[in-house]
Amino acid sequence: MSRVRIVGGQWRSRLIEVAPVRGLRPTPDRVRETLFNWLGQKLDGLDCLDLFAGSGILGFEAASRGARGVTLVERDPRAFAALQQTQKTLLAAQVELLCGDAVKFLQSTSRRFDVVFLDPPYHQGWLERIEPLLDRVLQPDGWLYVEAEAPLAGLAGWPTVKQGRAGQVHFHLMRGHPV
């Protein structure tokens, strides 16, 4: 098993295990540093959703930086088991783990989140499938972070306000508009 490092907050420098799941690509340190610089270093009081959790690094990073609650959704049983171990090791009481399908979660939840992290498997049409459901779970003035195989001008009517590229990964921060 490989490991990835939390770059900031109360669990800074802690390593978490990454399950050996084909296609799993944890967000690199440099990209996470950029993302959390964009969001602000502290996420105190915010509720976050890591919809395609994988290694869980985005969600655990948010929890480490003070998020009030973080929900991680992952469908692969091996990746989910690694998330459970990380939650236990970090004593991350503010992290909720759900083993299941991203689309079904979006269709069934009534919760709304301040920050949603999307890093779905590439070339499988996930962004297109979940795009119509995003407004159900995002606060109107919330943040949407998306990693994709190509640049995006926006998603679900949320414009890209910042973007970058690291190797083959295009990463985007999108912002809603206050109602």
mmCIF file with all atom_site columns, N, CA and C in Angstrom, residues 121-179:
data_model
loop_
_atom_site.group_PDB
_atom_site.id
_atom_site.type_symbol
_atom_site.label_atom_id
_atom_site.label_alt_id
_atom_site.label_comp_id
_atom_site.label_asym_id
_atom_site.label_entity_id
_atom_site.label_seq_id
_atom_site.pdbx_PDB_ins_code
_atom_site.Cartn_x
_atom_site.Cartn_y
_atom_site.Cartn_z
_atom_site.occupancy
_atom_site.B_iso_or_equiv
_atom_site.pdbx_formal_charge
_atom_site.auth_seq_id
_atom_site.auth_comp_id
_atom_site.auth_asym_id
_atom_site.auth_atom_id
_atom_site.pdbx_PDB_model_num
ATOM 1   N N  . PRO A 1 121 ? -13.381 9.006  -11.251 1.00 0.00 ? 121 PRO A N  1
ATOM 2   C CA . PRO A 1 121 ? -12.565 8.276  -12.240 1.00 0.00 ? 121 PRO A CA 1
ATOM 3   C C  . PRO A 1 121 ? -12.718 8.935  -13.611 1.00 0.00 ? 121 PRO A C  1
ATOM 4   N N  . TYR A 1 122 ? -11.623 9.020  -14.333 1.00 0.00 ? 122 TYR A N  1
ATOM 5   C CA . TYR A 1 122 ? -11.631 9.673  -15.636 1.00 0.00 ? 122 TYR A CA 1
ATOM 6   C C  . TYR A 1 122 ? -12.239 8.783  -16.719 1.00 0.00 ? 122 TYR A C  1
ATOM 7   N N  . HIS A 1 123 ? -12.735 9.440  -17.769 1.00 0.00 ? 123 HIS A N  1
ATOM 8   C CA . HIS A 1 123 ? -13.235 8.787  -18.992 1.00 0.00 ? 123 HIS A CA 1
ATOM 9   C C  . HIS A 1 123 ? -14.367 7.803  -18.725 1.00 0.00 ? 123 HIS A C  1
ATOM 10  N N  . GLN A 1 124 ? -15.192 8.094  -17.700 1.00 0.00 ? 124 GLN A N  1
ATOM 11  C CA . GLN A 1 124 ? -16.332 7.224  -17.406 1.00 0.00 ? 124 GLN A CA 1
ATOM 12  C C  . GLN A 1 124 ? -17.651 7.995  -17.363 1.00 0.00 ? 124 GLN A C  1
ATOM 13  N N  . GLY A 1 125 ? -17.611 9.290  -17.678 1.00 0.00 ? 125 GLY A N  1
ATOM 14  C CA . GLY A 1 125 ? -18.842 10.075 -17.754 1.00 0.00 ? 125 GLY A CA 1
ATOM 15  C C  . GLY A 1 125 ? -19.454 10.463 -16.417 1.00 0.00 ? 125 GLY A C  1
ATOM 16  N N  . TRP A 1 126 ? -18.682 10.397 -15.340 1.00 0.00 ? 126 TRP A N  1
ATOM 17  C CA . TRP A 1 126 ? -19.230 10.706 -14.020 1.00 0.00 ? 126 TRP A CA 1
ATOM 18  C C  . TRP A 1 126 ? -19.683 12.159 -13.897 1.00 0.00 ? 126 TRP A C  1
ATOM 19  N N  . LEU A 1 127 ? -18.893 13.099 -14.381 1.00 0.00 ? 127 LEU A N  1
ATOM 20  C CA . LEU A 1 127 ? -19.283 14.506 -14.231 1.00 0.00 ? 127 LEU A CA 1
ATOM 21  C C  . LEU A 1 127 ? -20.599 14.787 -14.940 1.00 0.00 ? 127 LEU A C  1
ATOM 22  N N  . GLU A 1 128 ? -20.793 14.210 -16.107 1.00 0.00 ? 128 GLU A N  1
ATOM 23  C CA . GLU A 1 128 ? -22.041 14.407 -16.840 1.00 0.00 ? 128 GLU A CA 1
ATOM 24  C C  . GLU A 1 128 ? -23.227 13.823 -16.073 1.00 0.00 ? 128 GLU A C  1
ATOM 25  N N  . ARG A 1 129 ? -23.019 12.676 -15.428 1.00 0.00 ? 129 ARG A N  1
ATOM 26  C CA . ARG A 1 129 ? -24.104 12.031 -14.668 1.00 0.00 ? 129 ARG A CA 1
ATOM 27  C C  . ARG A 1 129 ? -24.492 12.802 -13.419 1.00 0.00 ? 129 ARG A C  1
ATOM 28  N N  . ILE A 1 130 ? -23.501 13.394 -12.739 1.00 0.00 ? 130 ILE A N  1
ATOM 29  C CA . ILE A 1 130 ? -23.824 14.056 -11.477 1.00 0.00 ? 130 ILE A CA 1
ATOM 30  C C  . ILE A 1 130 ? -24.149 15.539 -11.641 1.00 0.00 ? 130 ILE A C  1
ATOM 31  N N  . GLU A 1 131 ? -23.766 16.122 -12.758 1.00 0.00 ? 131 GLU A N  1
ATOM 32  C CA . GLU A 1 131 ? -23.964 17.560 -12.955 1.00 0.00 ? 131 GLU A CA 1
ATOM 33  C C  . GLU A 1 131 ? -25.397 18.022 -12.671 1.00 0.00 ? 131 GLU A C  1
ATOM 34  N N  . PRO A 1 132 ? -26.443 17.342 -13.158 1.00 0.00 ? 132 PRO A N  1
ATOM 35  C CA . PRO A 1 132 ? -27.802 17.823 -12.890 1.00 0.00 ? 132 PRO A CA 1
ATOM 36  C C  . PRO A 1 132 ? -28.208 17.751 -11.419 1.00 0.00 ? 132 PRO A C  1
ATOM 37  N N  . LEU A 1 133 ? -27.447 17.031 -10.605 1.00 0.00 ? 133 LEU A N  1
ATOM 38  C CA . LEU A 1 133 ? -27.808 16.831 -9.194  1.00 0.00 ? 133 LEU A CA 1
ATOM 39  C C  . LEU A 1 133 ? -27.040 17.738 -8.233  1.00 0.00 ? 133 LEU A C  1
ATOM 40  N N  . LEU A 1 134 ? -26.048 18.456 -8.730  1.00 0.00 ? 134 LEU A N  1
ATOM 41  C CA . LEU A 1 134 ? -25.178 19.225 -7.841  1.00 0.00 ? 134 LEU A CA 1
ATOM 42  C C  . LEU A 1 134 ? -25.892 20.353 -7.109  1.00 0.00 ? 134 LEU A C  1
ATOM 43  N N  . ASP A 1 135 ? -26.825 21.033 -7.757  1.00 0.00 ? 135 ASP A N  1
ATOM 44  C CA . ASP A 1 135 ? -27.529 22.133 -7.099  1.00 0.00 ? 135 ASP A CA 1
ATOM 45  C C  . ASP A 1 135 ? -28.313 21.666 -5.875  1.00 0.00 ? 135 ASP A C  1
ATOM 46  N N  . ARG A 1 136 ? -28.663 20.389 -5.832  1.00 0.00 ? 136 ARG A N  1
ATOM 47  C CA . ARG A 1 136 ? -29.384 19.838 -4.677  1.00 0.00 ? 136 ARG A CA 1
ATOM 48  C C  . ARG A 1 136 ? -28.530 19.815 -3.422  1.00 0.00 ? 136 ARG A C  1
ATOM 49  N N  . VAL A 1 137 ? -27.204 19.712 -3.576  1.00 0.00 ? 137 VAL A N  1
ATOM 50  C CA . VAL A 1 137 ? -26.352 19.498 -2.409  1.00 0.00 ? 137 VAL A CA 1
ATOM 51  C C  . VAL A 1 137 ? -25.414 20.672 -2.094  1.00 0.00 ? 137 VAL A C  1
ATOM 52  N N  . LEU A 1 138 ? -25.283 21.608 -3.009  1.00 0.00 ? 138 LEU A N  1
ATOM 53  C CA . LEU A 1 138 ? -24.382 22.741 -2.789  1.00 0.00 ? 138 LEU A CA 1
ATOM 54  C C  . LEU A 1 138 ? -25.124 23.942 -2.218  1.00 0.00 ? 138 LEU A C  1
ATOM 55  N N  . GLN A 1 139 ? -24.516 24.572 -1.213  1.00 0.00 ? 139 GLN A N  1
ATOM 56  C CA . GLN A 1 139 ? -25.046 25.850 -0.744  1.00 0.00 ? 139 GLN A CA 1
ATOM 57  C C  . GLN A 1 139 ? -24.926 26.844 -1.902  1.00 0.00 ? 139 GLN A C  1
ATOM 58  N N  . PRO A 1 140 ? -25.876 27.770 -2.037  1.00 0.00 ? 140 PRO A N  1
ATOM 59  C CA . PRO A 1 140 ? -25.850 28.699 -3.169  1.00 0.00 ? 140 PRO A CA 1
ATOM 60  C C  . PRO A 1 140 ? -24.538 29.477 -3.318  1.00 0.00 ? 140 PRO A C  1
ATOM 61  N N  . ASP A 1 141 ? -23.880 29.797 -2.209  1.00 0.00 ? 141 ASP A N  1
ATOM 62  C CA . ASP A 1 141 ? -22.623 30.548 -2.287  1.00 0.00 ? 141 ASP A CA 1
ATOM 63  C C  . ASP A 1 141 ? -21.422 29.652 -1.981  1.00 0.00 ? 141 ASP A C  1
ATOM 64  N N  . GLY A 1 142 ? -21.607 28.357 -2.179  1.00 0.00 ? 142 GLY A N  1
ATOM 65  C CA . GLY A 1 142 ? -20.567 27.395 -1.841  1.00 0.00 ? 142 GLY A CA 1
ATOM 66  C C  . GLY A 1 142 ? -19.458 27.293 -2.881  1.00 0.00 ? 142 GLY A C  1
ATOM 67  N N  . TRP A 1 143 ? -18.559 26.353 -2.610  1.00 0.00 ? 143 TRP A N  1
ATOM 68  C CA . TRP A 1 143 ? -17.410 26.093 -3.474  1.00 0.00 ? 143 TRP A CA 1
ATOM 69  C C  . TRP A 1 143 ? -17.509 24.694 -4.050  1.00 0.00 ? 143 TRP A C  1
ATOM 70  N N  . LEU A 1 144 ? -17.125 24.565 -5.303  1.00 0.00 ? 144 LEU A N  1
ATOM 71  C CA . LEU A 1 144 ? -17.081 23.278 -5.979  1.00 0.00 ? 144 LEU A CA 1
ATOM 72  C C  . LEU A 1 144 ? -15.674 23.105 -6.530  1.00 0.00 ? 144 LEU A C  1
ATOM 73  N N  . TYR A 1 145 ? -14.996 22.042 -6.083  1.00 0.00 ? 145 TYR A N  1
ATOM 74  C CA . TYR A 1 145 ? -13.649 21.744 -6.565  1.00 0.00 ? 145 TYR A CA 1
ATOM 75  C C  . TYR A 1 145 ? -13.739 20.514 -7.459  1.00 0.00 ? 145 TYR A C  1
ATOM 76  N N  . VAL A 1 146 ? -13.186 20.619 -8.672  1.00 0.00 ? 146 VAL A N  1
ATOM 77  C CA . VAL A 1 146 ? -13.300 19.533 -9.643  1.00 0.00 ? 146 VAL A CA 1
ATOM 78  C C  . VAL A 1 146 ? -11.939 19.222 -10.255 1.00 0.00 ? 146 VAL A C  1
ATOM 79  N N  . GLU A 1 147 ? -11.588 17.936 -10.252 1.00 0.00 ? 147 GLU A N  1
ATOM 80  C CA . GLU A 1 147 ? -10.433 17.461 -11.017 1.00 0.00 ? 147 GLU A CA 1
ATOM 81  C C  . GLU A 1 147 ? -10.979 16.712 -12.220 1.00 0.00 ? 147 GLU A C  1
ATOM 82  N N  . ALA A 1 148 ? -10.374 16.972 -13.383 1.00 0.00 ? 148 ALA A N  1
ATOM 83  C CA . ALA A 1 148 ? -10.868 16.364 -14.615 1.00 0.00 ? 148 ALA A CA 1
ATOM 84  C C  . ALA A 1 148 ? -9.712  16.140 -15.589 1.00 0.00 ? 148 ALA A C  1
ATOM 85  N N  . GLU A 1 149 ? -9.992  15.376 -16.616 1.00 0.00 ? 149 GLU A N  1
ATOM 86  C CA . GLU A 1 149 ? -8.978  15.074 -17.623 1.00 0.00 ? 149 GLU A CA 1
ATOM 87  C C  . GLU A 1 149 ? -8.831  16.186 -18.657 1.00 0.00 ? 149 GLU A C  1
ATOM 88  N N  . ALA A 1 150 ? -9.714  17.196 -18.600 1.00 0.00 ? 150 ALA A N  1
ATOM 89  C CA . ALA A 1 150 ? -9.671  18.323 -19.539 1.00 0.00 ? 150 ALA A CA 1
ATOM 90  C C  . ALA A 1 150 ? -10.106 19.589 -18.797 1.00 0.00 ? 150 ALA A C  1
ATOM 91  N N  . PRO A 1 151 ? -9.740  20.762 -19.300 1.00 0.00 ? 151 PRO A N  1
ATOM 92  C CA . PRO A 1 151 ? -10.163 22.002 -18.640 1.00 0.00 ? 151 PRO A CA 1
ATOM 93  C C  . PRO A 1 151 ? -11.679 22.185 -18.725 1.00 0.00 ? 151 PRO A C  1
ATOM 94  N N  . LEU A 1 152 ? -12.249 22.811 -17.687 1.00 0.00 ? 152 LEU A N  1
ATOM 95  C CA . LEU A 1 152 ? -13.687 23.066 -17.620 1.00 0.00 ? 152 LEU A CA 1
ATOM 96  C C  . LEU A 1 152 ? -13.925 24.556 -17.395 1.00 0.00 ? 152 LEU A C  1
ATOM 97  N N  . ALA A 1 153 ? -14.855 25.143 -18.138 1.00 0.00 ? 153 ALA A N  1
ATOM 98  C CA . ALA A 1 153 ? -15.219 26.547 -17.923 1.00 0.00 ? 153 ALA A CA 1
ATOM 99  C C  . ALA A 1 153 ? -16.164 26.673 -16.732 1.00 0.00 ? 153 ALA A C  1
ATOM 100 N N  . GLY A 1 154 ? -16.828 25.588 -16.413 1.00 0.00 ? 154 GLY A N  1
ATOM 101 C CA . GLY A 1 154 ? -17.769 25.564 -15.298 1.00 0.00 ? 154 GLY A CA 1
ATOM 102 C C  . GLY A 1 154 ? -18.478 24.227 -15.282 1.00 0.00 ? 154 GLY A C  1
ATOM 103 N N  . LEU A 1 155 ? -19.364 24.070 -14.310 1.00 0.00 ? 155 LEU A N  1
ATOM 104 C CA . LEU A 1 155 ? -20.130 22.836 -14.168 1.00 0.00 ? 155 LEU A CA 1
ATOM 105 C C  . LEU A 1 155 ? -21.425 23.178 -13.459 1.00 0.00 ? 155 LEU A C  1
ATOM 106 N N  . ALA A 1 156 ? -22.531 22.719 -13.976 1.00 0.00 ? 156 ALA A N  1
ATOM 107 C CA . ALA A 1 156 ? -23.859 22.929 -13.382 1.00 0.00 ? 156 ALA A CA 1
ATOM 108 C C  . ALA A 1 156 ? -24.163 24.411 -13.173 1.00 0.00 ? 156 ALA A C  1
ATOM 109 N N  . GLY A 1 157 ? -23.674 25.248 -14.085 1.00 0.00 ? 157 GLY A N  1
ATOM 110 C CA . GLY A 1 157 ? -23.911 26.683 -13.977 1.00 0.00 ? 157 GLY A CA 1
ATOM 111 C C  . GLY A 1 157 ? -22.975 27.390 -13.008 1.00 0.00 ? 157 GLY A C  1
ATOM 112 N N  . TRP A 1 158 ? -22.037 26.663 -12.444 1.00 0.00 ? 158 TRP A N  1
ATOM 113 C CA . TRP A 1 158 ? -21.055 27.233 -11.525 1.00 0.00 ? 158 TRP A CA 1
ATOM 114 C C  . TRP A 1 158 ? -19.811 27.568 -12.326 1.00 0.00 ? 158 TRP A C  1
ATOM 115 N N  . PRO A 1 159 ? -19.454 28.841 -12.421 1.00 0.00 ? 159 PRO A N  1
ATOM 116 C CA . PRO A 1 159 ? -18.287 29.214 -13.218 1.00 0.00 ? 159 PRO A CA 1
ATOM 117 C C  . PRO A 1 159 ? -16.965 28.885 -12.517 1.00 0.00 ? 159 PRO A C  1
ATOM 118 N N  . THR A 1 160 ? -15.972 28.534 -13.312 1.00 0.00 ? 160 THR A N  1
ATOM 119 C CA . THR A 1 160 ? -14.626 28.318 -12.797 1.00 0.00 ? 160 THR A CA 1
ATOM 120 C C  . THR A 1 160 ? -14.019 29.674 -12.468 1.00 0.00 ? 160 THR A C  1
ATOM 121 N N  . VAL A 1 161 ? -13.556 29.831 -11.223 1.00 0.00 ? 161 VAL A N  1
ATOM 122 C CA . VAL A 1 161 ? -12.946 31.093 -10.805 1.00 0.00 ? 161 VAL A CA 1
ATOM 123 C C  . VAL A 1 161 ? -11.426 30.976 -10.704 1.00 0.00 ? 161 VAL A C  1
ATOM 124 N N  . LYS A 1 162 ? -10.935 29.759 -10.529 1.00 0.00 ? 162 LYS A N  1
ATOM 125 C CA . LYS A 1 162 ? -9.497  29.510 -10.509 1.00 0.00 ? 162 LYS A CA 1
ATOM 126 C C  . LYS A 1 162 ? -9.268  28.124 -11.091 1.00 0.00 ? 162 LYS A C  1
ATOM 127 N N  . GLN A 1 163 ? -8.122  27.969 -11.771 1.00 0.00 ? 163 GLN A N  1
ATOM 128 C CA . GLN A 1 163 ? -7.813  26.660 -12.336 1.00 0.00 ? 163 GLN A CA 1
ATOM 129 C C  . GLN A 1 163 ? -6.317  26.484 -12.468 1.00 0.00 ? 163 GLN A C  1
ATOM 130 N N  . GLY A 1 164 ? -5.918  25.235 -12.586 1.00 0.00 ? 164 GLY A N  1
ATOM 131 C CA . GLY A 1 164 ? -4.514  24.917 -12.753 1.00 0.00 ? 164 GLY A CA 1
ATOM 132 C C  . GLY A 1 164 ? -4.372  23.562 -13.416 1.00 0.00 ? 164 GLY A C  1
ATOM 133 N N  . ARG A 1 165 ? -3.125  23.202 -13.639 1.00 0.00 ? 165 ARG A N  1
ATOM 134 C CA . ARG A 1 165 ? -2.849  21.911 -14.263 1.00 0.00 ? 165 ARG A CA 1
ATOM 135 C C  . ARG A 1 165 ? -1.590  21.335 -13.631 1.00 0.00 ? 165 ARG A C  1
ATOM 136 N N  . ALA A 1 166 ? -1.638  20.048 -13.346 1.00 0.00 ? 166 ALA A N  1
ATOM 137 C CA . ALA A 1 166 ? -0.476  19.329 -12.817 1.00 0.00 ? 166 ALA A CA 1
ATOM 138 C C  . ALA A 1 166 ? -0.389  18.026 -13.605 1.00 0.00 ? 166 ALA A C  1
ATOM 139 N N  . GLY A 1 167 ? 0.533   17.953 -14.536 1.00 0.00 ? 167 GLY A N  1
ATOM 140 C CA . GLY A 1 167 ? 0.629   16.769 -15.390 1.00 0.00 ? 167 GLY A CA 1
ATOM 141 C C  . GLY A 1 167 ? -0.625  16.637 -16.224 1.00 0.00 ? 167 GLY A C  1
ATOM 142 N N  . GLN A 1 168 ? -1.276  15.490 -16.135 1.00 0.00 ? 168 GLN A N  1
ATOM 143 C CA . GLN A 1 168 ? -2.500  15.229 -16.898 1.00 0.00 ? 168 GLN A CA 1
ATOM 144 C C  . GLN A 1 168 ? -3.759  15.719 -16.191 1.00 0.00 ? 168 GLN A C  1
ATOM 145 N N  . VAL A 1 169 ? -3.620  16.225 -14.960 1.00 0.00 ? 169 VAL A N  1
ATOM 146 C CA . VAL A 1 169 ? -4.784  16.619 -14.155 1.00 0.00 ? 169 VAL A CA 1
ATOM 147 C C  . VAL A 1 169 ? -5.067  18.110 -14.310 1.00 0.00 ? 169 VAL A C  1
ATOM 148 N N  . HIS A 1 170 ? -6.306  18.420 -14.668 1.00 0.00 ? 170 HIS A N  1
ATOM 149 C CA . HIS A 1 170 ? -6.780  19.796 -14.687 1.00 0.00 ? 170 HIS A CA 1
ATOM 150 C C  . HIS A 1 170 ? -7.631  19.974 -13.432 1.00 0.00 ? 170 HIS A C  1
ATOM 151 N N  . PHE A 1 171 ? -7.297  20.992 -12.628 1.00 0.00 ? 171 PHE A N  1
ATOM 152 C CA . PHE A 1 171 ? -8.076  21.196 -11.406 1.00 0.00 ? 171 PHE A CA 1
ATOM 153 C C  . PHE A 1 171 ? -8.703  22.579 -11.430 1.00 0.00 ? 171 PHE A C  1
ATOM 154 N N  . HIS A 1 172 ? -9.928  22.650 -10.860 1.00 0.00 ? 172 HIS A N  1
ATOM 155 C CA . HIS A 1 172 ? -10.765 23.834 -10.986 1.00 0.00 ? 172 HIS A CA 1
ATOM 156 C C  . HIS A 1 172 ? -11.440 24.143 -9.664  1.00 0.00 ? 172 HIS A C  1
ATOM 157 N N  . LEU A 1 173 ? -11.547 25.414 -9.355  1.00 0.00 ? 173 LEU A N  1
ATOM 158 C CA . LEU A 1 173 ? -12.352 25.853 -8.229  1.00 0.00 ? 173 LEU A CA 1
ATOM 159 C C  . LEU A 1 173 ? -13.489 26.698 -8.809  1.00 0.00 ? 173 LEU A C  1
ATOM 160 N N  . MET A 1 174 ? -14.711 26.307 -8.473  1.00 0.00 ? 174 MET A N  1
ATOM 161 C CA . MET A 1 174 ? -15.889 26.988 -8.979  1.00 0.00 ? 174 MET A CA 1
ATOM 162 C C  . MET A 1 174 ? -16.651 27.571 -7.791  1.00 0.00 ? 174 MET A C  1
ATOM 163 N N  . ARG A 1 175 ? -17.361 28.638 -8.036  1.00 0.00 ? 175 ARG A N  1
ATOM 164 C CA . ARG A 1 175 ? -18.060 29.330 -6.937  1.00 0.00 ? 175 ARG A CA 1
ATOM 165 C C  . ARG A 1 175 ? -19.487 29.587 -7.315  1.00 0.00 ? 175 ARG A C  1
ATOM 166 N N  . GLY A 1 176 ? -20.375 29.329 -6.363  1.00 0.00 ? 176 GLY A N  1
ATOM 167 C CA . GLY A 1 176 ? -21.792 29.649 -6.548  1.00 0.00 ? 176 GLY A CA 1
ATOM 168 C C  . GLY A 1 176 ? -22.016 31.129 -6.315  1.00 0.00 ? 176 GLY A C  1
ATOM 169 N N  . HIS A 1 177 ? -23.236 31.540 -6.413  1.00 0.00 ? 177 HIS A N  1
ATOM 170 C CA . HIS A 1 177 ? -23.586 32.938 -6.230  1.00 0.00 ? 177 HIS A CA 1
ATOM 171 C C  . HIS A 1 177 ? -24.598 33.042 -5.103  1.00 0.00 ? 177 HIS A C  1
ATOM 172 N N  . PRO A 1 178 ? -24.392 33.966 -4.180  1.00 0.00 ? 178 PRO A N  1
ATOM 173 C CA . PRO A 1 178 ? -25.371 34.137 -3.098  1.00 0.00 ? 178 PRO A CA 1
ATOM 174 C C  . PRO A 1 178 ? -26.749 34.439 -3.658  1.00 0.00 ? 178 PRO A C  1
ATOM 175 N N  . VAL A 1 179 ? -27.773 33.903 -3.011  1.00 0.00 ? 179 VAL A N  1
ATOM 176 C CA . VAL A 1 179 ? -29.135 34.111 -3.472  1.00 0.00 ? 179 VAL A CA 1
ATOM 177 C C  . VAL A 1 179 ? -29.665 35.424 -2.959  1.00 0.00 ? 179 VAL A C  1
#
